[in-house]
Amino acid sequence: RFFSAGAGCVQRVDLPDGTLLVPIYFHEPEARNSTVTVMRCAFDGERLTYLEHGDEMTVQDPRGLGEPSLTRFQGRSYLTLRNDVRGYVTVGDGLGFSEPRPWVFDDGTELGNYNTQQHWVTHDDGLFLVYTRRGAQNDHVFRHRAPLFMAQVDPERLCVLRGTEQTLVPERGARLGNFGVCEVSQDETWVIAAEWMQPIGCEKYGSDNTVFLANLHWERPNGWGVGG
């Protein structure tokens, strides 16, 4: 079942007991769509060992779900999911999750992210999503993968607060959809992205293969590790 499986472009959670929650996506040989689950693993310093996995989730939209990213916030686990048509989100205990639902703004309109990963920025005082989307005068960008936005998430309603949206990395024609988030310290989080110089001609909008680092400084120190 897991012959075609991966954990590329995901965010994991390290638990206090030393085990890890690692989200993966896999594709069974006869299945039409990809499925997501979260593995609980042990790590002895050299080898990662599978212990168990949780709910298996997919959707009927093309290709199913992939590139999941996991975080912990105020005692709950949040999983954001890539899909060809729209991004999805779900909440649970780390292994068991609710049915995935499309990402929306707090006014009920769809977020506009599609066929591109999304990642979490997590602080004790707030949960944030980093993403790309349609509707930002960016129709000339491949899959609307720039600019890179960040906004606060309502953890109860599972929606993005439109009024908090800010541009982290500007749009200059090249795509930015493959990016990473790194908790550098309790005071600082980095979001790192590089201009992917495709398709041919994107340089006419100003892109030149720049690597961007958006440096987030917290006014109040964050708890050590994801989700405190």
Coordinates of C-alpha atoms in Angstrom, one line a residue:
R1 CA 0.0 0.0 0.0
F2 CA 2.8 2.4 0.8
F3 CA 5.1 1.6 -2.1
S4 CA 4.5 5.0 -3.6
A5 CA 4.7 7.3 -0.5
G6 CA 6.6 10.4 0.6
A7 CA 7.0 13.1 3.1
G8 CA 8.5 15.8 0.9
C9 CA 7.6 19.4 1.6
V10 CA 5.8 18.6 4.9
Q11 CA 6.0 20.0 8.4
R12 CA 6.3 17.5 11.3
V13 CA 5.6 17.8 15.0
D14 CA 8.1 16.6 17.7
L15 CA 6.2 15.4 20.8
P16 CA 7.4 15.8 24.4
D17 CA 7.8 12.0 24.7
G18 CA 10.4 12.0 21.9
T19 CA 8.2 10.5 19.3
L20 CA 7.5 12.4 16.0
L21 CA 4.3 13.0 14.1
V22 CA 5.2 12.9 10.4
P23 CA 2.5 13.5 7.8
I24 CA 2.9 11.6 4.6
Y25 CA 1.0 11.1 1.3
F26 CA 0.7 7.8 -0.5
H27 CA -0.9 6.3 -3.6
E28 CA -2.1 2.7 -3.7
P29 CA -1.4 0.9 -7.0
E30 CA -5.1 0.8 -8.1
A31 CA -6.2 4.1 -6.5
R32 CA -7.1 7.1 -8.6
N33 CA -6.3 9.7 -5.9
S34 CA -3.5 10.2 -3.4
T35 CA -4.2 9.8 0.3
V36 CA -2.8 11.6 3.4
T37 CA -2.1 10.2 6.9
V38 CA 0.1 11.0 9.9
M39 CA 2.7 8.5 11.1
R40 CA 3.8 8.4 14.7
C41 CA 7.5 7.5 14.7
A42 CA 10.3 6.8 17.1
F43 CA 13.8 8.2 16.6
D44 CA 16.9 6.8 18.3
G45 CA 19.3 9.4 16.9
E46 CA 20.0 7.5 13.8
R47 CA 17.0 5.6 12.7
L48 CA 13.3 6.7 12.3
T49 CA 11.0 3.8 13.1
Y50 CA 7.3 3.5 12.2
L51 CA 5.0 2.9 15.2
E52 CA 1.5 3.6 13.9
H53 CA -0.5 5.8 11.6
G54 CA -3.8 7.6 11.9
D55 CA -6.8 8.4 9.8
E56 CA -6.4 8.0 6.0
M57 CA -7.9 11.0 4.2
T58 CA -8.6 11.9 0.6
V59 CA -11.0 13.9 -1.5
Q60 CA -12.6 13.2 -4.9
D61 CA -11.1 16.4 -6.5
P62 CA -8.4 15.4 -9.0
R63 CA -5.3 13.6 -7.6
G64 CA -6.7 13.7 -4.0
L65 CA -4.5 15.1 -1.2
G66 CA -0.8 15.6 -0.9
E67 CA 2.1 17.6 0.7
P68 CA 0.4 17.8 4.1
S69 CA 1.9 20.1 6.8
L70 CA 1.2 19.6 10.5
T71 CA 1.3 21.9 13.6
R72 CA 0.2 21.9 17.2
F73 CA -1.7 24.9 18.6
Q74 CA -3.4 25.2 22.0
G75 CA -3.6 21.4 22.4
R76 CA -4.9 20.5 19.0
S77 CA -3.3 19.4 15.7
Y78 CA -3.9 21.3 12.5
L79 CA -3.2 19.8 9.1
T80 CA -3.1 21.8 5.8
L81 CA -3.3 19.9 2.5
R82 CA -2.5 20.4 -1.1
N83 CA -5.0 19.6 -3.9
D84 CA -5.2 20.4 -7.6
V85 CA -8.4 22.4 -7.3
R86 CA -8.2 24.0 -3.8
G87 CA -6.3 23.8 -0.5
Y88 CA -7.8 21.9 2.4
V89 CA -7.6 22.0 6.2
T90 CA -8.5 19.6 9.0
V91 CA -8.1 19.5 12.8
G92 CA -7.7 16.6 15.2
D93 CA -5.6 15.0 17.9
G94 CA -2.5 14.3 15.8
L95 CA -3.6 10.9 14.4
G96 CA -7.4 11.3 14.2
F97 CA -8.8 14.2 12.2
S98 CA -12.1 15.7 11.1
E99 CA -13.2 15.6 7.5
P100 CA -11.0 17.9 5.4
R101 CA -12.7 21.1 4.3
P102 CA -11.6 23.7 1.7
W103 CA -9.7 26.7 3.0
V104 CA -11.8 29.9 3.0
F105 CA -11.5 33.5 4.2
D106 CA -13.6 34.6 7.2
D107 CA -16.2 36.0 4.8
G108 CA -16.8 32.5 3.4
T109 CA -15.1 33.0 0.0
E110 CA -12.5 30.4 -1.0
L111 CA -8.9 31.2 -0.2
G112 CA -7.9 30.7 -3.9
N113 CA -4.9 28.5 -3.2
Y114 CA -4.6 25.5 -5.5
N115 CA -2.1 22.8 -6.7
T116 CA 0.5 24.4 -4.3
Q117 CA 1.7 23.7 -0.8
Q118 CA 0.8 25.8 2.2
H119 CA 2.7 25.9 5.5
W120 CA 2.2 27.0 9.1
V121 CA 3.8 29.7 11.2
T122 CA 2.9 28.9 14.8
H123 CA 3.2 31.1 17.9
D124 CA 1.7 30.5 21.4
D125 CA -0.5 33.6 20.8
G126 CA -1.6 32.9 17.3
L127 CA -1.7 30.5 14.4
F128 CA -0.7 31.7 10.9
L129 CA -0.8 30.3 7.4
V130 CA 1.6 31.0 4.6
Y131 CA 0.2 30.5 1.1
T132 CA -0.2 31.6 -2.5
R133 CA -3.6 32.3 -4.1
R134 CA -5.5 33.6 -7.1
G135 CA -6.9 37.1 -7.2
A136 CA -3.7 39.2 -6.5
Q137 CA -3.2 40.6 -10.0
N138 CA -1.0 37.5 -10.6
D139 CA -2.6 35.7 -13.5
H140 CA 0.7 35.8 -15.4
V141 CA 2.4 33.6 -12.6
F142 CA 2.4 29.8 -13.1
R143 CA -0.4 28.4 -10.9
H144 CA -0.6 31.9 -9.2
R145 CA 2.4 30.8 -7.1
A146 CA 3.4 34.3 -6.1
P147 CA 3.3 36.5 -4.1
L148 CA 3.7 34.6 -0.9
F149 CA 1.1 35.7 1.7
M150 CA 0.8 35.2 5.4
A151 CA -2.4 35.6 7.5
Q152 CA -3.8 34.7 10.9
V153 CA -6.0 31.6 11.1
D154 CA -9.2 31.4 13.3
P155 CA -8.5 28.0 14.9
E156 CA -12.2 27.4 15.8
R157 CA -13.8 28.4 12.4
L158 CA -10.8 27.0 10.4
C159 CA -10.7 30.0 8.2
V160 CA -8.1 32.7 7.2
L161 CA -8.7 36.2 8.5
R162 CA -8.6 38.3 5.4
G163 CA -7.9 41.6 7.3
T164 CA -4.6 40.1 8.6
E165 CA -3.2 39.1 5.2
Q166 CA 0.3 40.5 4.4
T167 CA 2.7 39.9 1.6
L168 CA 5.8 38.2 2.8
V169 CA 7.6 37.8 -0.5
P170 CA 6.8 40.0 -3.6
E171 CA 5.6 38.7 -7.0
R172 CA 8.1 39.3 -9.8
G173 CA 6.8 36.9 -12.4
A174 CA 8.6 33.7 -11.1
R175 CA 6.8 31.2 -8.9
L176 CA 7.4 31.0 -5.1
G177 CA 5.2 28.1 -4.2
N178 CA 7.9 25.8 -3.0
F179 CA 9.1 27.3 0.3
G180 CA 10.0 26.4 3.9
V181 CA 9.3 27.6 7.4
C182 CA 12.0 27.4 10.1
E183 CA 11.7 28.1 13.8
V184 CA 15.1 29.6 14.4
S185 CA 14.6 30.6 18.1
Q186 CA 11.9 31.6 20.5
D187 CA 12.1 35.1 19.2
E188 CA 12.5 34.5 15.4
T189 CA 10.9 32.5 12.6
W190 CA 12.1 32.4 9.0
V191 CA 10.1 31.8 5.8
I192 CA 12.4 31.0 2.9
A193 CA 11.6 30.9 -0.8
A194 CA 13.5 31.1 -4.1
E195 CA 12.3 32.4 -7.4
W196 CA 11.8 29.4 -9.7
M197 CA 12.6 30.8 -13.1
Q198 CA 9.9 29.1 -15.1
P199 CA 8.1 29.4 -17.4
I200 CA 10.4 31.0 -19.9
G201 CA 9.8 34.8 -20.0
C202 CA 9.0 35.3 -16.3
E203 CA 12.2 37.4 -16.0
K204 CA 10.5 40.2 -17.8
Y205 CA 8.5 41.0 -14.6
G206 CA 11.7 41.4 -12.6
S207 CA 12.6 38.0 -11.3
D208 CA 16.3 36.9 -11.3
N209 CA 16.5 33.7 -9.3
T210 CA 16.7 35.6 -6.0
V211 CA 16.5 33.6 -2.7
F212 CA 14.2 35.5 -0.2
L213 CA 14.3 35.2 3.6
A214 CA 11.3 36.7 5.4
N215 CA 12.5 37.2 9.0
L216 CA 9.7 37.3 11.5
H217 CA 10.5 38.7 15.0
W218 CA 8.1 38.0 17.8
E219 CA 7.3 40.8 20.3
R220 CA 6.7 38.1 22.9
P221 CA 9.0 35.0 22.9
N222 CA 7.4 31.9 21.6
G223 CA 7.3 28.6 23.5
W224 CA 10.2 26.4 22.4
G225 CA 9.2 24.0 19.7
V226 CA 6.1 23.9 17.5
G227 CA 2.9 24.8 19.3
G228 CA 4.7 25.5 22.6

